Short mmCIF file of C-alpha atoms in Angstrom, two decimals:
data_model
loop_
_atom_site.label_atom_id
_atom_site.label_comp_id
_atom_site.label_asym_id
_atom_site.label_seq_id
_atom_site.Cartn_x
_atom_site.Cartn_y
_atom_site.Cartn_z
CA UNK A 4 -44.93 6.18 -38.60
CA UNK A 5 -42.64 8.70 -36.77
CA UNK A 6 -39.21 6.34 -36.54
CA UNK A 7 -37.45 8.74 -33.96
CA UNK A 8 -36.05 6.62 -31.00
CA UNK A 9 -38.01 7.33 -27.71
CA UNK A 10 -39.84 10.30 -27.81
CA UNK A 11 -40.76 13.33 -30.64
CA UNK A 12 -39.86 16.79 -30.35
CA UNK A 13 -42.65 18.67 -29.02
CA UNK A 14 -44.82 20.47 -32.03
CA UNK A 15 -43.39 17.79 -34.24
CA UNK A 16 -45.74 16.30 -36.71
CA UNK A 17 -47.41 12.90 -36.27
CA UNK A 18 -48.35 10.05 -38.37
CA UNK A 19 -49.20 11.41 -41.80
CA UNK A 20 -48.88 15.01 -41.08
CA UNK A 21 -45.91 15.56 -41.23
CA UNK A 22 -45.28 15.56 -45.20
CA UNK A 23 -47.14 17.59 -47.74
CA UNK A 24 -48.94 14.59 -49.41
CA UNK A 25 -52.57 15.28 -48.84
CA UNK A 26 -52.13 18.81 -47.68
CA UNK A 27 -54.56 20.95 -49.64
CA UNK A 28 -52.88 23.27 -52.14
CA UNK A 29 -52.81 26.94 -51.14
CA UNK A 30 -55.62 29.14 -51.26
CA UNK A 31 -56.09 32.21 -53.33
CA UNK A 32 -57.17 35.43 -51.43
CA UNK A 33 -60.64 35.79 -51.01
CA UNK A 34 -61.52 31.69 -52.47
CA UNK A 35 -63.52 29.91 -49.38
CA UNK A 36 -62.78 26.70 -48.10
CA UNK A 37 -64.08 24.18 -50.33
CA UNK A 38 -64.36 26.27 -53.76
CA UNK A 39 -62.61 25.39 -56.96
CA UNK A 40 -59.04 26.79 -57.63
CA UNK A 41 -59.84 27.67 -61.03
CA UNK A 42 -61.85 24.59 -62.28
CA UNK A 43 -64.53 25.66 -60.58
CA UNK A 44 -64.43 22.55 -58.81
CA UNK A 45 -64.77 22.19 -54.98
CA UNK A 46 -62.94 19.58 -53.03
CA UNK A 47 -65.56 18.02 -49.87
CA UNK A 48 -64.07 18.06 -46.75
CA UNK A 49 -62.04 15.14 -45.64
CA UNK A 50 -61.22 13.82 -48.93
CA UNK A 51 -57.58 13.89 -49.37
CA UNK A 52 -56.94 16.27 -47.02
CA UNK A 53 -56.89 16.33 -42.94
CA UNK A 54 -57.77 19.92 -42.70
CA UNK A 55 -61.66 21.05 -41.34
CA UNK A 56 -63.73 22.79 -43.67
CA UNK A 57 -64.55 24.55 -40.59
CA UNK A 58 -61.60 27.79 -40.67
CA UNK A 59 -61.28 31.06 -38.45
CA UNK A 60 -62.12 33.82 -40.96
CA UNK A 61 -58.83 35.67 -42.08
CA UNK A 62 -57.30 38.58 -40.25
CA UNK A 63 -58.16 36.19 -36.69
CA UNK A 64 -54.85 35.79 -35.96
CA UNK A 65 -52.57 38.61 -35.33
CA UNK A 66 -49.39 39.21 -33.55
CA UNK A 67 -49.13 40.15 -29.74
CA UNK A 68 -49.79 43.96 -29.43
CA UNK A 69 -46.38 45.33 -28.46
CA UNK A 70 -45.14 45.62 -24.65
CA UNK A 71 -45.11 43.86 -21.59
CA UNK A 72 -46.64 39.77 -21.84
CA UNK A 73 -48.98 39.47 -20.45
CA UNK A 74 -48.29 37.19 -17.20
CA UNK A 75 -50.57 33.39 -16.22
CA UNK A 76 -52.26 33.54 -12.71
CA UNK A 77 -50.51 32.14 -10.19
CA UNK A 78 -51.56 28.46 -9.06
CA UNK A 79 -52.43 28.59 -5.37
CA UNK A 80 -50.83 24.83 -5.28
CA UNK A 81 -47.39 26.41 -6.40
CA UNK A 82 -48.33 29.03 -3.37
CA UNK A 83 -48.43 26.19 -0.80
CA UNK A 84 -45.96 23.87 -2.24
CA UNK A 85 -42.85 25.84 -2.58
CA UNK A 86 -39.98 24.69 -4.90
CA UNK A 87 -38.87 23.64 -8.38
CA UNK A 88 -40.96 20.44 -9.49
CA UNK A 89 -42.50 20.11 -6.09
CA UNK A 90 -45.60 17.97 -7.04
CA UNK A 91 -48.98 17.84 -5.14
CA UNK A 92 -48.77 15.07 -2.80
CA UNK A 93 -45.15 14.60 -2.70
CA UNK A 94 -43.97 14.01 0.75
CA UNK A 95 -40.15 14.86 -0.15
CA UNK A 96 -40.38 18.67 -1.13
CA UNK A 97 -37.00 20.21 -2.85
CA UNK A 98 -37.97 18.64 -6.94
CA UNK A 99 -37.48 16.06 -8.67
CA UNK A 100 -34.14 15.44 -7.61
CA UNK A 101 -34.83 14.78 -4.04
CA UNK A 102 -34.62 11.39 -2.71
CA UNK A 103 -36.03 10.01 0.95
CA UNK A 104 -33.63 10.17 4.05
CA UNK A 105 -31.62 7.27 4.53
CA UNK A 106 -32.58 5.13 7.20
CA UNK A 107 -30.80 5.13 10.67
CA UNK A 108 -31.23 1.70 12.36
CA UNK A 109 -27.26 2.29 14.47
CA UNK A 110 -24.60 4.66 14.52
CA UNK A 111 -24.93 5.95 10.92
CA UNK A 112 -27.37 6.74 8.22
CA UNK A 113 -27.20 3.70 5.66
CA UNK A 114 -25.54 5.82 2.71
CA UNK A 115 -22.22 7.32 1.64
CA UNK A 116 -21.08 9.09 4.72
CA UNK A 117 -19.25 11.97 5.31
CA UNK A 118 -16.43 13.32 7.92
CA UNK A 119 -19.03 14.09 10.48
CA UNK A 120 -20.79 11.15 10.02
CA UNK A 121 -17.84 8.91 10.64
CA UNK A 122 -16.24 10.77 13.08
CA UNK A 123 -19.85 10.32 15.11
CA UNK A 124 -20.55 6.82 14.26
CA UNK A 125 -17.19 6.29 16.01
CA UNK A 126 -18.04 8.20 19.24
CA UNK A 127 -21.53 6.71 19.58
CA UNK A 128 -20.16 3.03 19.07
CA UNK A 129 -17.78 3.63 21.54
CA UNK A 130 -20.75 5.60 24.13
CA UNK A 131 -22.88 3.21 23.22
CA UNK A 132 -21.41 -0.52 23.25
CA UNK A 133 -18.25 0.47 26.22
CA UNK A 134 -18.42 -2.70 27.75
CA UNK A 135 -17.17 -4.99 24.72
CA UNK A 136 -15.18 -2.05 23.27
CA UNK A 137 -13.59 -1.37 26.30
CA UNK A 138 -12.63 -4.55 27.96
CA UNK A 139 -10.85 -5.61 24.17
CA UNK A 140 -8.98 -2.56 24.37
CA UNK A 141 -8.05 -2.43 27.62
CA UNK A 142 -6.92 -6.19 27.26
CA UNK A 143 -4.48 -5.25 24.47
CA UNK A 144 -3.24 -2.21 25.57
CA UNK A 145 -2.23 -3.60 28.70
CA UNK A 146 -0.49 -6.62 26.91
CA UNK A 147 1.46 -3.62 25.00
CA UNK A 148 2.24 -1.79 27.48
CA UNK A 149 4.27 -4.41 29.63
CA UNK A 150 6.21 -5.32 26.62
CA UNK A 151 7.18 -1.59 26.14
CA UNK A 152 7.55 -1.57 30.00
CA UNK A 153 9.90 -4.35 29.97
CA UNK A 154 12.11 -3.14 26.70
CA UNK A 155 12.27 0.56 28.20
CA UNK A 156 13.92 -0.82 31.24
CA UNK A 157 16.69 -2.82 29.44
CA UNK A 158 17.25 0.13 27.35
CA UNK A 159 17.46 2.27 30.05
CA UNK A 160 20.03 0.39 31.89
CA UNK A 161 22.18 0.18 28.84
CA UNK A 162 22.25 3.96 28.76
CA UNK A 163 25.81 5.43 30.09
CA UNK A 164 25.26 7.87 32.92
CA UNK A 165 24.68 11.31 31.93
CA UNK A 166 28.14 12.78 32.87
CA UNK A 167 30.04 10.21 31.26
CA UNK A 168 32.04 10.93 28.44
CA UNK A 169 31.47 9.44 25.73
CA UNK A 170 33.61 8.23 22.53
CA UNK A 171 32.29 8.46 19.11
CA UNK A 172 31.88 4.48 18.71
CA UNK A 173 29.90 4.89 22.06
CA UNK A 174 27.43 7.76 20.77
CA UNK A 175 26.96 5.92 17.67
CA UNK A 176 25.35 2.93 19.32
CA UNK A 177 23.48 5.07 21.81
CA UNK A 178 21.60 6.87 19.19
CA UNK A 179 21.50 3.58 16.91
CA UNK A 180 19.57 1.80 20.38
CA UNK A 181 17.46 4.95 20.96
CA UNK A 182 16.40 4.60 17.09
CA UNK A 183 15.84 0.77 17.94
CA UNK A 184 14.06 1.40 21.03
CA UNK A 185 11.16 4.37 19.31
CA UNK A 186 10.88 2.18 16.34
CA UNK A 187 9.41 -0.82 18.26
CA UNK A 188 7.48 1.30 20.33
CA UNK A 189 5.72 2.45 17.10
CA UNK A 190 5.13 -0.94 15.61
CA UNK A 191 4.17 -2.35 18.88
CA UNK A 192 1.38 0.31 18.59
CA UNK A 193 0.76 -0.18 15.24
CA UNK A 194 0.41 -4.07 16.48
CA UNK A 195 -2.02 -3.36 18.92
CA UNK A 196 -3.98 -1.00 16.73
CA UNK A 197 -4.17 -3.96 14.16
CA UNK A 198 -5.41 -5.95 16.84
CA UNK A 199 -8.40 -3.70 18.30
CA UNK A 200 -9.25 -3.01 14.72
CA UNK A 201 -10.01 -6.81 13.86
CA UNK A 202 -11.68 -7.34 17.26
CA UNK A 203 -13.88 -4.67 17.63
CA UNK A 204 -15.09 -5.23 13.59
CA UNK A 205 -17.86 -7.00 15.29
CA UNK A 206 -19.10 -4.84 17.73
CA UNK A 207 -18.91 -1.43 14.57
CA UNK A 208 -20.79 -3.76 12.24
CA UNK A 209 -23.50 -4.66 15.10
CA UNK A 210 -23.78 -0.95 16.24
CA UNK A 211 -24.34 -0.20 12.66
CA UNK A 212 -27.41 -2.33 12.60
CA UNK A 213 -28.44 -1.30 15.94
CA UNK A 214 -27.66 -4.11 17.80
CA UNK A 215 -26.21 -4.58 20.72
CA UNK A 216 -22.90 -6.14 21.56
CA UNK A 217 -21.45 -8.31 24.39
CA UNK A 218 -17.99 -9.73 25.53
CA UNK A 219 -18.73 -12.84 25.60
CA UNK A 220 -20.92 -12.46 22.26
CA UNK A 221 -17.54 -10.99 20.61
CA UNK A 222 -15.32 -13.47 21.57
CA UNK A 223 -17.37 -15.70 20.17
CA UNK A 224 -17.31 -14.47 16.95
CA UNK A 225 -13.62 -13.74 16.59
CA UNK A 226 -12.64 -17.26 18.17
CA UNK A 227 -12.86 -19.29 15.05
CA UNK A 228 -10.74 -16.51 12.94
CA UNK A 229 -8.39 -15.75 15.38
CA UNK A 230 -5.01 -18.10 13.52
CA UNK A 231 -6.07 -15.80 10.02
CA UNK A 232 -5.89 -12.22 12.39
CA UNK A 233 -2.73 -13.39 13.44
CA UNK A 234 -1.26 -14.74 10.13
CA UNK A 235 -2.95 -11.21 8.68
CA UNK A 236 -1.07 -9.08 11.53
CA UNK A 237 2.14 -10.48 11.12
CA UNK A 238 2.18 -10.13 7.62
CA UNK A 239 1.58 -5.92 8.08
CA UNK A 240 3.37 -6.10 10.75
CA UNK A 241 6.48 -7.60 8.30
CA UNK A 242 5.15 -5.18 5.83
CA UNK A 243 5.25 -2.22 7.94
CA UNK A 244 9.27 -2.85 8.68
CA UNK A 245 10.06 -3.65 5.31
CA UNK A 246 8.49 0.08 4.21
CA UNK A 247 10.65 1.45 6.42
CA UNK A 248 13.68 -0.60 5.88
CA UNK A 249 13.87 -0.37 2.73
CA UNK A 250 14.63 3.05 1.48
CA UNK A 251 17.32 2.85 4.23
CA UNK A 252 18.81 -0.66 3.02
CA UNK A 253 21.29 1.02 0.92
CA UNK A 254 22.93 2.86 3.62
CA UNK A 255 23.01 0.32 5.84
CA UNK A 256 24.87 -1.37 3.35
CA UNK A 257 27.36 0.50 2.39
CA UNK A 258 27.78 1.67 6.31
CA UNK A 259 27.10 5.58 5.52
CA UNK A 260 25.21 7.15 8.06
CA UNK A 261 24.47 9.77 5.91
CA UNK A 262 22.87 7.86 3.33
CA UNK A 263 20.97 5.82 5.72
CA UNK A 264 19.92 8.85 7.22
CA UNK A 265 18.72 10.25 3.82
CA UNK A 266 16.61 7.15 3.60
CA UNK A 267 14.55 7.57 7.01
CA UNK A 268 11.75 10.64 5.27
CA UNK A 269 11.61 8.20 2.08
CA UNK A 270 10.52 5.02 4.20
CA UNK A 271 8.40 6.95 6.17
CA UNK A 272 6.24 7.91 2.98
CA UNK A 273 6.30 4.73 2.48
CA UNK A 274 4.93 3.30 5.69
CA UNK A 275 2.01 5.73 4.92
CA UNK A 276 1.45 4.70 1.91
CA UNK A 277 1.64 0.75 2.23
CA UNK A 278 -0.61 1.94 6.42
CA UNK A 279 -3.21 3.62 4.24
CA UNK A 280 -3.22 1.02 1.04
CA UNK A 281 -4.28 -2.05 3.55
CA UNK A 282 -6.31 -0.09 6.36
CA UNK A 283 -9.21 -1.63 5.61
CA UNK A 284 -7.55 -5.33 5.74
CA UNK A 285 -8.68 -6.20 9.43
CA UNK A 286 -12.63 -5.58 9.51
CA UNK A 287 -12.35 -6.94 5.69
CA UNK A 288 -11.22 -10.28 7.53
CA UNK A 289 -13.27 -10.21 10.58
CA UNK A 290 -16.37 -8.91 8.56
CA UNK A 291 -16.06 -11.15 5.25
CA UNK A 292 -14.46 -14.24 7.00
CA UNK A 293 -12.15 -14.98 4.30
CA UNK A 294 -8.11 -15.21 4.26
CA UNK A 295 -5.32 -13.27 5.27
CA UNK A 296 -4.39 -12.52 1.43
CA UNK A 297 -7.63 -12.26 0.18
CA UNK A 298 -8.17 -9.49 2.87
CA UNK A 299 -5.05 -7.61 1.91
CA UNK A 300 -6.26 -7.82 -1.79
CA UNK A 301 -9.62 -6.59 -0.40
CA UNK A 302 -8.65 -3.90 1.34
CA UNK A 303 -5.93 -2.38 -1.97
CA UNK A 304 -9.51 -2.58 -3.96
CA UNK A 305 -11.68 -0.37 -1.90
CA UNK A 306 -8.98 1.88 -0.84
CA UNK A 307 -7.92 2.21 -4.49
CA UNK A 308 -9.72 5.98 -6.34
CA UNK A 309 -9.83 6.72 -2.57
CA UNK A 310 -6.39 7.20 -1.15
CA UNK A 311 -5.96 10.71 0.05
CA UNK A 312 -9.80 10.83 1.14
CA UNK A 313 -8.97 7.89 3.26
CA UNK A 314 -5.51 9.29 4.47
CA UNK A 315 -7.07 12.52 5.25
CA UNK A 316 -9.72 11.41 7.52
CA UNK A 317 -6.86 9.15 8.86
CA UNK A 318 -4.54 11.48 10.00
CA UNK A 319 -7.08 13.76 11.19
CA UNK A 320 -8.40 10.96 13.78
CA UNK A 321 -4.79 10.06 14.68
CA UNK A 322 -3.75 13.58 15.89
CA UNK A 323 -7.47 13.86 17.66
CA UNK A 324 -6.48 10.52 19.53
CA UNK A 325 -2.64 11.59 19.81
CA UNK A 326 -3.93 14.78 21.74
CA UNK A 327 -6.21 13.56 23.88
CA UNK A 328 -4.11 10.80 24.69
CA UNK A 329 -1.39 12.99 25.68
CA UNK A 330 -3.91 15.30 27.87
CA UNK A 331 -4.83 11.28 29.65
CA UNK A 332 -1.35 10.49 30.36
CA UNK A 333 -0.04 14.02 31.61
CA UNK A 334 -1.92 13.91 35.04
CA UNK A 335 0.10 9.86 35.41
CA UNK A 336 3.42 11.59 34.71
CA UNK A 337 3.35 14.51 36.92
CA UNK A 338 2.29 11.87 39.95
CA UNK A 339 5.15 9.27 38.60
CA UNK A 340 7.35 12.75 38.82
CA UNK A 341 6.16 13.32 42.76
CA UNK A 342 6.51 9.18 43.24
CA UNK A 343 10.58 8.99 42.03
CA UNK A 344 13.08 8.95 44.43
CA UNK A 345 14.51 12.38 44.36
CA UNK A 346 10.72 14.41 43.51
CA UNK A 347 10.78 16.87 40.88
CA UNK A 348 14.51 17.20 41.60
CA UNK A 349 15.02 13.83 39.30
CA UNK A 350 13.09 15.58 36.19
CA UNK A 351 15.93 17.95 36.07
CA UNK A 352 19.31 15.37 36.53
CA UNK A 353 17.57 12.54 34.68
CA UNK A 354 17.39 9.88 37.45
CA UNK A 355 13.70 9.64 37.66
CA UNK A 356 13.33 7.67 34.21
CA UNK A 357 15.41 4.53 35.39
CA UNK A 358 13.07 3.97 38.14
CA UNK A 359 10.59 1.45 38.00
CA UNK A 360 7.69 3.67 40.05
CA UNK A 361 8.07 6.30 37.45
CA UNK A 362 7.88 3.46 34.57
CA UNK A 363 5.38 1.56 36.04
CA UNK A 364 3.04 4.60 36.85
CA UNK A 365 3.75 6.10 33.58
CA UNK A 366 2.47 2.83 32.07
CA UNK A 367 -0.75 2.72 33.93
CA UNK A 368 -1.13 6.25 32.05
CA UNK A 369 -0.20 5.14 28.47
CA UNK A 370 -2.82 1.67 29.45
CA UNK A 371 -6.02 4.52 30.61
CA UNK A 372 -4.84 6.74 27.28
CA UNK A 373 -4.92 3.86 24.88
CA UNK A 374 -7.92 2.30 26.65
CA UNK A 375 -10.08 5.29 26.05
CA UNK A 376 -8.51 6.60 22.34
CA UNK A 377 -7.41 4.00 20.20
CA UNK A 378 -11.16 2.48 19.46
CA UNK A 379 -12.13 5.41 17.75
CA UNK A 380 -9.36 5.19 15.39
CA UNK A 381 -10.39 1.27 15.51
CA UNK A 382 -13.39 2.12 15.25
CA UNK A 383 -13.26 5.22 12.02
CA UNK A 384 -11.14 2.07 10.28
CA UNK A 385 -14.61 -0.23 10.09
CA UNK A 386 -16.81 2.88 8.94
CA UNK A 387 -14.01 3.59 6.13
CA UNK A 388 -15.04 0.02 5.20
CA UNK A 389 -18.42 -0.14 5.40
CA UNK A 390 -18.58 3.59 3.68
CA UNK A 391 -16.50 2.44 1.00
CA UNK A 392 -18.30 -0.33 0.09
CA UNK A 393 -21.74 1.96 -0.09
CA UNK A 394 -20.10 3.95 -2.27
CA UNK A 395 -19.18 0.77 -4.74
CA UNK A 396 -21.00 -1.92 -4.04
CA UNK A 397 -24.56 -0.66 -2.73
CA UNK A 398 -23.67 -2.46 1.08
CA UNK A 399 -26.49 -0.55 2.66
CA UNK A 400 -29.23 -2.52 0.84
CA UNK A 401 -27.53 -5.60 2.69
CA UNK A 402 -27.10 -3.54 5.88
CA UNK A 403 -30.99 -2.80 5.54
CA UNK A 404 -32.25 -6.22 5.04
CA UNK A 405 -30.09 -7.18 8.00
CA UNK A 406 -31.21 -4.45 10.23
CA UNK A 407 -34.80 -6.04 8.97
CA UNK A 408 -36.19 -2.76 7.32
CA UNK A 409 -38.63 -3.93 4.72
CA UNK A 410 -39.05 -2.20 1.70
CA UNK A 411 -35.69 -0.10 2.06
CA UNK A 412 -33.63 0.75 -1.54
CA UNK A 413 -36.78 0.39 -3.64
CA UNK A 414 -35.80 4.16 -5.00
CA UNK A 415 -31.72 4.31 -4.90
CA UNK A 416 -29.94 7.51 -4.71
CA UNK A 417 -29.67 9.41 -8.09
CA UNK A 418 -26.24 10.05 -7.05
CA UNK A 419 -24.68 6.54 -6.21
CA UNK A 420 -21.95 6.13 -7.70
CA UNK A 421 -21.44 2.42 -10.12
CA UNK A 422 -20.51 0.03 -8.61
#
């Protein structure tokens, strides 16, 4: 028996005829099939041998006359049924290769997604469900807002007026409070962009499977997690200040301005890096229902073989929502401008920023802009997720059963990945 493993070369002999035992010695010129070799003896066919006494008289076969080959007729099924390996019958033309489209029961096609994709899902969550996703963020936002409200006016009235002059000691601790007062401004919105991310989980993961979403229906569902969101955003929160504390922590200490200041790029790199590393820490709490650490450890696994990818998309959404945030909040400022006390005149001498109808009006702004942009960075966060675990852990067969499409991953992608 042939002992090759799997399959035989094509042309390759079988069982028995392969070797030269039983293979009938050579023929002299001119000797018939069946005579004697020179005994005079004739072998009958069969006996010992495999080969039919039955032969094509010599001189049948001869090589292809020289010049062109000549070419096979064309198969009218090849006509109709364009394409390498495209069978008869096949309802997925392109070869062998191609695979059926991914089902669609939401906001994206149950596979590994790409830019567009996300970018989409994100829109058409936010088109499509705007009553849950908007009353959460408008909630939070506002509750952000009135704490920046309220800080900006102390720090405002701790500013010396603009003619004053001012010693060194005193410039020193203006710029030190200005630092103070942009840095909590920026972690109060990374705060409330924690927040929307782990309460609108829900509503992305529902939209995904093409259900619909409700306040009340959402509330209900984040209720009982609600103590591990907060223990989980005030550990990044913590986190978040200690990236960008700590490159500047030797400076601080020795009291060099200069080499605190040399610290400020370095802890920004690393607020990016520990901001991209646990992204995917809120809907991995909201959507797995475990801890606050186990989400954290969740989220370094996913993200992990997909940092830039996930930084990328990241910082592209951010300056999409930074934009159009700023082209929301323009039209608020120009009427907070008109609503001061001295007009226009007070954006050129600086006295309409201390009042509070330019800080409450500006507000209102920075409540509408937030409102509309931050849940589709919210909302790109919980696709990252549910892409990443596609890509490594086959989550749109679960996402298909759920969405109740029978049958669905009984031929997987040639190209997933492992998991």
């Amino acid at each position: 028996m042939n002992d090759s493993p799997g399959w035989a070369a094509p042309g390759s002999p079988s069982d028995g005829q392969g070797s030269d035992a039983g293979r009938p010695a050579a023929q002299p010129s001119g000797t018939a099939p069946g005579e004697g070799t020179g005994s005079g003896e004739g072998t009958a066919p069969g006996a010992g041998s495999k080969w039919s006494a039955a032969q094509p008289p010599p001189g049948q076969w001869s090589s292809p006359a020289p010049g062109p080959a000549p070419q096979p007729a064309p198969n009218p099924q090849q006509r109709q049924n364009p394409g390498w390996g495209t069978q008869p019958g096949n309802p997925y033309p392109g070869g062998w290769d191609s695979t059926p489209p991914a089902a669609k029961p939401g906001v994206i096609p149950l596979r590994p997604l790409g830019l567009g994709e996300i970018l989409d899902g994100a829109v058409s969550t936010l088109r499509g469900h705007w009553r849950p996703v908007l009353s959460v963020s408008l909630v939070v936002a506002a509750l952000t807002q009135i704490v920046l409200l309220l800080v900006q006016r102390a720090w405002l009235d701790g500013l010396p007026v603009a003619d004053e002059d001012l010693t060194r000691a005193q410039a020193t601790e203006v710029m030190g409070n200005t630092a103070l007062f942009y840095a909590l401004q920026y972690f109060l919105e990374i705060l409330g962009l924690l927040l929307i991310t782990a309460l609108l989980a829900p509503v992305v993961s529902r939209a995904v499977l093409g259900q619909a979403s409700t306040v009340s229906g959402t509330l209900k569902a984040v209720r009982p997690l609600a103590p591990r969101m907060l223990a989980l955003t005030g550990l990044l929160l913590l986190g978040s200040v200690a990236a960008v504390l700590l490159p500047m922590l030797p400076g601080i200490l020795a009291g060099s301005a200069l080499l605190t200041a040399l610290g400020v790029p370095f802890g920004f790199v690393l607020l990016a890096w520990f901001y991209v590393t646990f992204a995917l820490a809120p809907p991995a709490l909201m959507l797995e229902r475990g801890s606050a650490v186990t989400a954290l450890k969740r989220s370094t696994k996913l993200v992990k073989g997909s940092w830039w990818r996930i930084f990328g998309i990241s910082l592209l959404i951010w300056a999409i929502r930074t934009i159009t945030a700023m082209v929301i909040v323009t039209p608020f400022v120009g009427v907070a401008l008109l609503a001061a006390p001295e007009g226009l005149t007070s954006l050129f001498n600086g006295s309409a920023a201390p009042s509070w109808a330019f800080l409450i009006i500006s507000a209102i702004g920075g409540v509408v802009g937030a409102t509309v942009t931050v849940p589709m960075q919210t909302g790109v966060t919980t696709l990252l997720y549910i892409d990443q675990r596609i890509r490594r852990e086959a989550l749109d067969l679960e996402l298909a059963r759920a969405a109740g499409l029978d049958g669905y991953g009984a031929t997987s992608p040639a190209d997933r990945p492992a998991g």
